[in-house]
Amino acid sequence: MSLLCEITYRCNLQCPYCYNPLSLRDYRDELSTEQWCVVLAQAAELGVVQTHFSGGEPTLRRDLPAMVAFASGAGLYTNLITQGTFLEDALLDELLAAGLDHVQISIQAPEAALADRIAGTTAHARKLEALERALRRDVAVTLNCVLHRLNHDAIGDAIALAERLGVRRLELANVQFYGWAYRNRLALMPTREQVERGEAVVTAARERLRGAMEIAYVPPDYFDDFPKPCMNGWGRQFMTVTPNGMALPCPAAAAIRTLHFENVRDRALRAIWQDSEAFCRYRGTAWMPEPCRSCDRREIDWGGCRCQAFLLTGDAGATDPVCSLSADHRLVVALREGNGQREPVARRA
Amino acid sequence: MNDAARPRFGKGVKLRHDADGTAMLLVPEGALALNAPAAVALELVDGERSVDEIVAAVISRFDVTLERAHADVHELFERLEVRGFLLLRQGSG
Ligand SMILES: C[S@@+](CC[C@H](N)C(=O)[O-])C[C@H]1O[C@@H](n2cnc3c(N)ncnc32)[C@H](O)[C@@H]1O
Ligand code: SF4
Ligand code: SF4
């Protein structure tokens, strides 16, 4: 079981693909260091094994090393998810001393002009320096790049960059349409040609780099016949805590207006996990409508993503419209084919 | 695989034992469940012991033939090496 700690939503970049919520008003009252440590202790006791520090940009919190040290001391595997603009040697020293196991650094594209255009600011060069610093250290490093229409054709260059820098693990993740990405879905939706070309490049590179680099590729679910097994099932293995302490079954779940999510300030993690209304609502298979209820795949994909069902249909309990068996599948087809429509991207402030 | 090689873990790889007696290998973005012989073999990975010594230790702890233990340890180590979780050559990683 793993816990995603979104310790702040503040960020100095403005990626149009960011899955963070559009309005950050509700999230300004961030949990304190002590409150996060309580959450981490409760998580370890609940059986959480891995913890991810993310956001927003988690390195904007000065107490990040203290939280990592606490998690590590509680026996948790610690992962930092960062865009790297603040990952200086001094911070790396502190994080490694705190016992950080893994750092995932994201870039917007392999080449500076495009990367900075996507990030909305000049950052790429600094991010690459951070990546190189991390690679020299005694910590596992993953390089992440979110794929969408603006950078999909650069997959080959991204792999070449990773190879040149000696990256052992590269994650190429197609954009998931939540938060800002949902807002910008028409501008970000790749074309089928891009996706097919990209997948061929990945397949060839995996073969060539076997044993030297692992490429984790996350396919775009809008192009599949069946949905992704989102979170491996609602409330089964995964929990997110937002900067203000809300406990979610998935990082995008706060968008579901029809559910009430409890706060770790009010109730222990175990109680929220085991019997809060939000975690129980879509756990398992009993809640499923047809066609999922009688489908052979119901324990493979768990009916897909509740957040996607809500965003597209207004009903979080509907079959994920990505599924070709869903009565709402035409919504996804329309979106997929609506790409190419030129729309200016919207950005966070 | 060279039986004299002295394996060590790659960066970000950790063996974890739980109270219920099970063990898993924690790796970047994942966890691999381990059976008892695999857990014993990986417990002995320290950059000092050789593959041969590890196979011998597995035989002393479980009722298995040399061929079987040798094959299982090699299979496990090769699978982990391909993903960079185990380093079998000097200086790599
Ligand atoms: C929200 S970010 C927070 C951490 C840090 N600010 C960063 O961007 O690396 C967490 C991770 O999700 C990725 N990401 C952001 N938006 C995404 C989306 N819509 N779909 C898939 N991955 C996304 C980022 O590249 C990053 O690896
Ligand atoms: S994805 Fe981009 S905008 Fe979102 S938190 Fe990460 S760096 Fe900031
Ligand atoms: S009908 Fe439901 S369970 Fe079956 S494949 Fe579609 S989403 Fe998955």
PDB file of C-alpha atoms and ligand atoms in Angstrom, chain A residues 11 15 17-20 54-58 81-83 104-106 108 144-146 171 173-178 181, ligand 1:
ATOM      1  CA  CYS A  11       4.656  25.745  -7.715  1.00  0.00           C
ATOM      2  CA  CYS A  15       2.479  23.305 -16.841  1.00  0.00           C
ATOM      3  CA  TYR A  17      -0.894  19.475 -18.289  1.00  0.00           C
ATOM      4  CA  CYS A  18      -0.768  19.640 -14.496  1.00  0.00           C
ATOM      5  CA  TYR A  19      -3.389  17.471 -12.792  1.00  0.00           C
ATOM      6  CA  ASN A  20      -3.528  19.774  -9.768  1.00  0.00           C
ATOM      7  CA  SER A  54       4.753  15.452  -4.251  1.00  0.00           C
ATOM      8  CA  GLY A  55       2.565  18.485  -4.874  1.00  0.00           C
ATOM      9  CA  GLY A  56       2.726  21.177  -6.371  1.00  0.00           C
ATOM     10  CA  GLU A  57       6.439  21.450  -5.908  1.00  0.00           C
ATOM     11  CA  PRO A  58       7.366  19.667  -2.669  1.00  0.00           C
ATOM     12  CA  ILE A  81       8.573  13.715  -6.990  1.00  0.00           C
ATOM     13  CA  THR A  82       9.969  17.033  -8.134  1.00  0.00           C
ATOM     14  CA  GLN A  83      10.535  19.192 -11.179  1.00  0.00           C
ATOM     15  CA  GLN A 104      11.719  11.298  -9.688  1.00  0.00           C
ATOM     16  CA  ILE A 105      12.576  14.404 -11.688  1.00  0.00           C
ATOM     17  CA  SER A 106      10.277  15.598 -14.436  1.00  0.00           C
ATOM     18  CA  GLN A 108       8.581  19.036 -19.957  1.00  0.00           C
ATOM     19  CA  ASN A 144       9.744  11.559 -15.998  1.00  0.00           C
ATOM     20  CA  CYS A 145       8.237  13.282 -18.987  1.00  0.00           C
ATOM     21  CA  VAL A 146       4.500  13.755 -19.449  1.00  0.00           C
ATOM     22  CA  GLU A 171       9.010   7.160 -17.290  1.00  0.00           C
ATOM     23  CA  ALA A 173       3.570   8.971 -19.177  1.00  0.00           C
ATOM     24  CA  ASN A 174       0.795  10.095 -21.445  1.00  0.00           C
ATOM     25  CA  VAL A 175      -1.127  12.973 -19.952  1.00  0.00           C
ATOM     26  CA  GLN A 176      -4.096  12.000 -17.794  1.00  0.00           C
ATOM     27  CA  PHE A 177      -6.980  14.387 -18.145  1.00  0.00           C
ATOM     28  CA  TYR A 178      -7.583  15.849 -14.688  1.00  0.00           C
ATOM     29  CA  ALA A 181      -5.017  18.849 -18.203  1.00  0.00           C
TER      30      ALA A 181
HETATM   31  C1  LIG C   1       1.781  17.094 -10.172  1.00  0.00           C
HETATM   32  S1  LIG C   1       3.454  16.696 -10.318  1.00  0.00           S
HETATM   33  C2  LIG C   1       4.132  17.330  -8.801  1.00  0.00           C
HETATM   34  C3  LIG C   1       5.647  17.197  -8.705  1.00  0.00           C
HETATM   35  C4  LIG C   1       6.479  18.214  -9.463  1.00  0.00           C
HETATM   36  N1  LIG C   1       5.917  19.513  -9.430  1.00  0.00           N
HETATM   37  C5  LIG C   1       6.679  17.767 -10.900  1.00  0.00           C
HETATM   38  O1  LIG C   1       5.951  18.271 -11.752  1.00  0.00           O
HETATM   39  O2  LIG C   1       7.537  16.942 -11.148  1.00  0.00           O
HETATM   40  C6  LIG C   1       3.584  14.944 -10.050  1.00  0.00           C
HETATM   41  C7  LIG C   1       4.032  14.112 -11.254  1.00  0.00           C
HETATM   42  O3  LIG C   1       2.948  13.977 -12.124  1.00  0.00           O
HETATM   43  C8  LIG C   1       3.328  14.312 -13.442  1.00  0.00           C
HETATM   44  N2  LIG C   1       2.105  14.894 -14.007  1.00  0.00           N
HETATM   45  C9  LIG C   1       1.621  16.127 -13.834  1.00  0.00           C
HETATM   46  N3  LIG C   1       0.453  16.284 -14.476  1.00  0.00           N
HETATM   47  C10 LIG C   1       0.176  15.095 -15.067  1.00  0.00           C
HETATM   48  C11 LIG C   1      -0.909  14.616 -15.863  1.00  0.00           C
HETATM   49  N4  LIG C   1      -1.944  15.393 -16.165  1.00  0.00           N
HETATM   50  N5  LIG C   1      -0.865  13.333 -16.277  1.00  0.00           N
HETATM   51  C12 LIG C   1       0.169  12.534 -15.961  1.00  0.00           C
HETATM   52  N6  LIG C   1       1.224  12.924 -15.213  1.00  0.00           N
HETATM   53  C13 LIG C   1       1.215  14.196 -14.759  1.00  0.00           C
HETATM   54  C14 LIG C   1       4.509  15.230 -13.293  1.00  0.00           C
HETATM   55  O4  LIG C   1       5.353  15.181 -14.417  1.00  0.00           O
HETATM   56  C15 LIG C   1       5.167  14.665 -12.058  1.00  0.00           C
HETATM   57  O5  LIG C   1       6.022  13.590 -12.401  1.00  0.00           O
END
